[in-house]
Each structure stands twice: as C-alpha cells, then as structure tokens.
Amino acid sequence: MECNYLQALDGDCDSSHLNFLHKIFKPDGRHGFLRYEDQSPDFEIDQMEFGFRVAAIRKIAPDKRYVRLSQFVMPFIGCVPVGREVDGELDGFKAVYQVPADDHHTWRYDFFFKWSKPMTKDDSSKRDFVGADYRKLRNLSNNYLQDRQMQKTVNFTGIEEFLNQDACATESMGPIVDRTKEHLGASDSYVIQIRRFLLKAVKDLQAGKQPPGLVYDAAQADFARIRCDVAYLPPNVSWRTFFNDKVTGA
C-alpha cells in the first residue's frame, strides 16, 4: 500500500463504505448485502481487552436485521466478515494486518480461512492482483486500470475487485492524509473510537504502562472471541447474546 498504515486501517474499521465504494449494479450472489436498501447501518461498539468489536446493523425488513460483526485487534489488525455465506452462515472470515513499512508505505497481509475446510491456493482471489515484487498490478500510477464503461454498468468505481477499490480510496488521499480537514460523522464512530484507543495506548506506553492486548500467560491465550460473523436476526434477539453463544457453543 502506497500510504501510511493508519489510512489503510481506517478502511478496515469502516463498514459503512461497503454500500458505496463496493456497490455492484449486476446481481452477485456473493455480495447480496450490498443491495440492501438500508445503506446507513447503525453501529454498536464494545471495547475488548484486545481492542474492539463492532456490529454494523442494517434493517432489511420490518422483522429482520442484518448484522455484520467486525473486530479490531491491537496494534494493526482489522478482522472483517469476508467470505461466502452458506444458508445464512459465514464460512470463515479474513484478518488483515496493516504493517508499517515506513511512514509512507504499508505491507498488507490478508489471512483467509474457512470453517468448513482447509484453504487451498485455488481459494485465494488475491494472488493474481500483485506482481512478483508484491506491488499491486492496479495501482496509483496506472489509475487502477479504471474502466469508465464498467463504471456505468458493473460497479460504482469501474475498478475490478474490492482490494483495488479500497486501495484507490486509501492511496489517492496521499501518503499521509491531512486529518485537520476531515469532517467526521456518525458513520465514522468506529474509526473515531480506534484512533482514540491508539492515542491512549501510545500515551500510556510513554508513561511506562503496558499497552493493551499483550499476553504472557498461555492460559490467557484464548482468543475465541476474536471472531467475525454475520447473522439475520429479529429485533428482539440481541446480537451480543447470539454471537457469544456461538463462541461458547451454547
């Protein structure tokens, strides 16, 4: 990524951009939620010992909500509910490590897995999008090979694949965006929480305090709660109870 790591992390921690940046005009069974009429999800955010979990809640019918659960794990990991839905269940998810290379460049590592079976090379859709030097084939220098006709008929950006669409939005702001010119709103609540959390961690470390998320005792190394998922729930069912029961097997 040709930008500072925090810009890339911001994108991983923003569920509201999905309905706009990744909007698809043609039917796509893999991404049906992008066509839901409720394009402004409500966010409910819980601070955890390792970072945050956030539920993006979309109303898709009077008696049904679509809930997507994401996670932020210290210090630079965004876990997002990406994967194929099978009978309303998400088969695995993705963890994205946005690792600073320097102030202006980021190494991005995408880790995928499935609940149903081991991953194979055939399951990866990302290998074909980078060259031998791991630079994206669609990048800032070639305008991400944007296709204006495709933009009219296929998707919002005219750019192929979510990874490249994200990169366009992230990198085109410049290597380090001037955040004094931002106008953050309600849909940015998760991003705001992450930034505050990171700033506090830096200040605590400078004061000699231990940063959050460190584990020294193997008995405490159970991260089952770091789990992304989706669910279709009626209004009277708590997403917290639903997902906690799935983690504990209740």
Short mmCIF file of C-alpha atoms in Angstrom, two decimals:
data_model
loop_
_atom_site.label_atom_id
_atom_site.label_comp_id
_atom_site.label_asym_id
_atom_site.label_seq_id
_atom_site.Cartn_x
_atom_site.Cartn_y
_atom_site.Cartn_z
CA MET A 1 0.00 0.00 0.00
CA GLU A 2 1.40 3.40 -1.02
CA CYS A 3 0.25 5.26 2.08
CA ASN A 4 0.56 5.37 5.86
CA TYR A 5 -0.72 2.26 7.67
CA LEU A 6 -3.37 4.16 9.64
CA GLN A 7 -5.22 5.15 6.47
CA ALA A 8 -5.43 1.51 5.46
CA LEU A 9 -6.53 0.52 8.97
CA ASP A 10 -9.27 3.17 8.89
CA GLY A 11 -10.77 1.43 5.87
CA ASP A 12 -10.80 -1.94 7.61
CA CYS A 13 -12.66 -0.33 10.51
CA ASP A 14 -15.39 1.25 8.40
CA SER A 15 -18.41 -0.87 7.50
CA SER A 16 -20.46 1.99 6.08
CA HIS A 17 -18.34 2.37 2.93
CA LEU A 18 -19.35 -1.05 1.62
CA ASN A 19 -22.65 0.10 0.12
CA PHE A 20 -20.96 2.94 -1.74
CA LEU A 21 -17.37 2.14 -2.71
CA HIS A 22 -18.15 -1.52 -3.41
CA LYS A 23 -21.62 -1.06 -4.86
CA ILE A 24 -22.43 -3.61 -7.56
CA PHE A 25 -25.01 -2.95 -10.28
CA LYS A 26 -25.19 -6.51 -11.60
CA PRO A 27 -26.57 -9.33 -9.41
CA ASP A 28 -23.83 -11.00 -7.39
CA GLY A 29 -24.81 -13.82 -5.05
CA ARG A 30 -21.61 -13.42 -3.03
CA HIS A 31 -22.33 -9.84 -2.07
CA GLY A 32 -26.10 -9.67 -1.84
CA PHE A 33 -25.98 -7.46 1.25
CA LEU A 34 -24.59 -4.61 -0.87
CA ARG A 35 -28.01 -4.21 -2.48
CA TYR A 36 -29.95 -3.81 0.77
CA GLU A 37 -31.91 -0.59 0.87
CA ASP A 38 -30.59 0.34 4.33
CA GLN A 39 -27.25 1.82 3.31
CA SER A 40 -26.63 3.64 6.60
CA PRO A 41 -26.04 0.94 9.22
CA ASP A 42 -26.31 1.58 12.94
CA PHE A 43 -23.13 0.82 14.86
CA GLU A 44 -22.84 -0.75 18.30
CA ILE A 45 -19.27 -0.92 19.60
CA ASP A 46 -17.79 -2.86 22.51
CA GLN A 47 -14.29 -2.25 23.85
CA MET A 48 -12.46 -5.52 24.50
CA GLU A 49 -9.18 -6.32 26.22
CA PHE A 50 -7.54 -6.73 22.78
CA GLY A 51 -9.24 -3.82 21.02
CA PHE A 52 -12.84 -3.51 19.79
CA ARG A 53 -15.68 -5.41 18.25
CA VAL A 54 -18.36 -3.61 16.28
CA ALA A 55 -21.74 -4.66 14.96
CA ALA A 56 -22.96 -2.92 11.80
CA ILE A 57 -26.74 -3.33 11.84
CA ARG A 58 -28.88 -2.90 8.73
CA LYS A 59 -32.69 -3.08 8.73
CA ILE A 60 -33.65 -5.27 5.77
CA ALA A 61 -37.30 -5.93 6.69
CA PRO A 62 -39.73 -4.84 9.43
CA ASP A 63 -38.94 -8.04 11.32
CA LYS A 64 -35.34 -8.67 10.30
CA ARG A 65 -31.92 -7.09 10.78
CA TYR A 66 -28.68 -7.98 9.01
CA VAL A 67 -25.76 -7.82 11.48
CA ARG A 68 -22.10 -7.88 10.47
CA LEU A 69 -19.59 -8.30 13.30
CA SER A 70 -16.04 -6.96 12.80
CA GLN A 71 -13.04 -6.72 15.14
CA PHE A 72 -10.01 -4.50 15.70
CA VAL A 73 -7.09 -6.26 17.35
CA MET A 74 -4.08 -4.35 18.65
CA PRO A 75 -1.97 -2.97 17.20
CA PHE A 76 -2.82 -3.04 13.46
CA ILE A 77 -5.21 -5.91 12.71
CA GLY A 78 -8.64 -5.48 11.20
CA CYS A 79 -10.82 -8.60 11.13
CA VAL A 80 -13.66 -8.35 8.65
CA PRO A 81 -16.58 -10.68 7.81
CA VAL A 82 -15.49 -11.61 4.30
CA GLY A 83 -16.37 -14.98 2.83
CA ARG A 84 -19.17 -16.96 1.30
CA GLU A 85 -22.44 -17.21 3.19
CA VAL A 86 -23.90 -20.72 3.31
CA ASP A 87 -27.54 -20.85 4.48
CA GLY A 88 -27.11 -17.51 6.23
CA GLU A 89 -23.89 -18.62 7.95
CA LEU A 90 -20.49 -17.07 7.18
CA ASP A 91 -17.91 -19.72 6.26
CA GLY A 92 -14.80 -18.20 7.81
CA PHE A 93 -13.51 -14.62 7.71
CA LYS A 94 -10.44 -12.52 6.96
CA ALA A 95 -7.80 -10.89 9.17
CA VAL A 96 -5.89 -8.02 7.57
CA TYR A 97 -2.53 -6.97 9.00
CA GLN A 98 -1.62 -3.40 8.00
CA VAL A 99 2.08 -3.39 8.94
CA PRO A 100 4.01 -0.11 8.62
CA ALA A 101 6.95 -0.37 6.20
CA ASP A 102 7.78 3.30 6.74
CA ASP A 103 5.74 6.47 7.22
CA HIS A 104 4.54 6.40 3.61
CA HIS A 105 4.22 2.69 2.78
CA THR A 106 2.43 -0.30 4.29
CA TRP A 107 2.82 -4.04 3.94
CA ARG A 108 -0.64 -5.55 3.80
CA TYR A 109 -1.13 -9.22 4.69
CA ASP A 110 -4.52 -10.86 4.09
CA PHE A 111 -5.19 -14.05 6.05
CA PHE A 112 -8.25 -16.05 4.95
CA PHE A 113 -9.69 -19.21 6.40
CA LYS A 114 -12.82 -21.32 6.20
CA TRP A 115 -14.70 -23.13 8.94
CA SER A 116 -15.70 -25.89 6.52
CA LYS A 117 -12.33 -26.98 5.10
CA PRO A 118 -8.64 -26.10 4.76
CA MET A 119 -7.82 -23.26 2.39
CA THR A 120 -6.02 -24.01 -0.87
CA LYS A 121 -4.33 -21.80 -3.42
CA ASP A 122 -7.45 -22.10 -5.56
CA ASP A 123 -9.42 -20.35 -2.79
CA SER A 124 -7.28 -17.21 -2.98
CA SER A 125 -8.51 -14.45 -5.27
CA LYS A 126 -5.68 -12.06 -4.38
CA ARG A 127 -2.58 -13.69 -5.87
CA ASP A 128 -3.48 -12.59 -9.38
CA PHE A 129 -3.64 -8.94 -8.34
CA VAL A 130 0.04 -8.49 -7.40
CA GLY A 131 3.26 -8.85 -9.35
CA ALA A 132 6.49 -10.65 -8.49
CA ASP A 133 7.53 -7.67 -6.36
CA TYR A 134 4.18 -7.82 -4.50
CA ARG A 135 3.14 -4.44 -5.84
CA LYS A 136 -0.47 -4.27 -6.94
CA LEU A 137 -0.85 -4.56 -10.71
CA ARG A 138 -3.63 -1.97 -10.46
CA ASN A 139 -2.07 0.96 -8.64
CA LEU A 140 -1.91 4.73 -8.35
CA SER A 141 0.47 5.10 -11.30
CA ASN A 142 -1.97 3.50 -13.78
CA ASN A 143 -5.18 4.84 -12.19
CA TYR A 144 -6.03 1.31 -11.02
CA LEU A 145 -6.90 0.49 -14.67
CA GLN A 146 -10.25 2.14 -14.12
CA ASP A 147 -12.80 1.36 -16.85
CA ARG A 148 -15.39 4.11 -17.34
CA GLN A 149 -17.79 1.85 -19.24
CA MET A 150 -17.57 -0.70 -16.42
CA GLN A 151 -18.32 2.16 -14.02
CA LYS A 152 -21.60 2.80 -15.83
CA THR A 153 -22.81 -0.79 -15.98
CA VAL A 154 -20.98 -3.05 -13.49
CA ASN A 155 -19.92 -1.29 -10.30
CA PHE A 156 -19.59 2.10 -8.66
CA THR A 157 -15.83 2.58 -9.19
CA GLY A 158 -15.17 0.96 -12.56
CA ILE A 159 -12.30 -0.83 -10.82
CA GLU A 160 -12.04 -4.60 -10.54
CA GLU A 161 -12.07 -6.31 -7.12
CA PHE A 162 -12.57 -4.96 -3.60
CA LEU A 163 -8.85 -4.84 -2.78
CA ASN A 164 -8.14 -2.44 -5.65
CA GLN A 165 -11.22 -0.33 -4.89
CA ASP A 166 -10.09 0.05 -1.28
CA ALA A 167 -6.57 0.92 -2.40
CA CYS A 168 -7.86 3.63 -4.73
CA ALA A 169 -9.80 5.34 -1.95
CA THR A 170 -6.98 4.90 0.57
CA GLU A 171 -3.93 5.81 -1.51
CA SER A 172 -5.45 8.64 -3.56
CA MET A 173 -5.73 10.71 -0.36
CA GLY A 174 -1.94 10.97 -0.39
CA PRO A 175 0.71 9.13 1.63
CA ILE A 176 -0.39 10.83 4.88
CA VAL A 177 -3.81 12.45 4.78
CA ASP A 178 -4.31 15.84 6.45
CA ARG A 179 -6.84 14.89 9.14
CA THR A 180 -7.38 18.50 10.15
CA LYS A 181 -9.54 18.79 7.02
CA GLU A 182 -11.78 15.85 7.86
CA HIS A 183 -15.47 16.15 8.61
CA LEU A 184 -16.23 13.01 10.57
CA GLY A 185 -19.83 11.96 11.12
CA ALA A 186 -21.93 9.27 12.76
CA SER A 187 -20.82 6.62 10.27
CA ASP A 188 -17.22 7.26 11.38
CA SER A 189 -17.89 6.37 15.01
CA TYR A 190 -15.83 3.17 14.86
CA VAL A 191 -12.88 4.95 13.22
CA ILE A 192 -13.03 7.64 15.92
CA GLN A 193 -13.00 5.00 18.67
CA ILE A 194 -9.98 3.24 17.16
CA ARG A 195 -7.98 6.45 16.87
CA ARG A 196 -8.73 7.41 20.47
CA PHE A 197 -7.79 3.91 21.61
CA LEU A 198 -4.47 4.03 19.75
CA LEU A 199 -3.63 7.51 21.02
CA LYS A 200 -4.31 6.42 24.60
CA ALA A 201 -2.14 3.32 24.11
CA VAL A 202 0.74 5.49 22.87
CA LYS A 203 0.43 7.90 25.80
CA ASP A 204 0.16 5.04 28.30
CA LEU A 205 3.28 3.41 26.85
CA GLN A 206 5.15 6.71 27.10
CA ALA A 207 4.09 6.86 30.76
CA GLY A 208 5.51 3.38 31.38
CA LYS A 209 2.22 1.48 31.26
CA GLN A 210 1.75 -1.79 29.40
CA PRO A 211 -0.14 -1.48 26.11
CA PRO A 212 -3.40 -3.43 25.75
CA GLY A 213 -3.53 -6.83 24.13
CA LEU A 214 -0.29 -8.33 25.46
CA VAL A 215 -0.50 -11.89 26.76
CA TYR A 216 2.27 -13.53 28.80
CA ASP A 217 0.31 -16.39 30.31
CA ALA A 218 -0.59 -19.27 27.96
CA ALA A 219 -3.73 -19.85 29.98
CA GLN A 220 -4.95 -16.43 28.87
CA ALA A 221 -4.20 -17.03 25.20
CA ASP A 222 -7.72 -17.97 24.22
CA PHE A 223 -8.86 -15.63 21.51
CA ALA A 224 -12.07 -17.40 20.53
CA ARG A 225 -13.92 -14.10 20.92
CA ILE A 226 -11.92 -12.64 18.04
CA ARG A 227 -14.45 -13.83 15.52
CA CYS A 228 -16.20 -12.11 12.64
CA ASP A 229 -19.63 -13.27 11.64
CA VAL A 230 -22.96 -12.33 10.10
CA ALA A 231 -26.49 -13.02 11.23
CA TYR A 232 -30.08 -12.34 10.22
CA LEU A 233 -31.88 -11.54 13.47
CA PRO A 234 -35.34 -10.36 14.55
CA PRO A 235 -35.36 -7.09 16.52
CA ASN A 236 -35.99 -8.87 19.84
CA VAL A 237 -32.82 -11.01 19.64
CA SER A 238 -29.60 -9.47 20.98
CA TRP A 239 -26.65 -9.81 18.61
CA ARG A 240 -24.33 -9.92 21.62
CA THR A 241 -26.13 -12.94 23.08
CA PHE A 242 -26.35 -14.60 19.66
CA PHE A 243 -22.64 -14.27 18.86
CA ASN A 244 -21.47 -15.04 22.41
CA ASP A 245 -23.48 -18.25 22.32
CA LYS A 246 -21.84 -19.21 19.03
CA VAL A 247 -18.35 -18.67 20.51
CA THR A 248 -19.10 -20.73 23.63
CA GLY A 249 -21.07 -23.37 21.74
CA ALA A 250 -24.20 -22.73 23.81
#
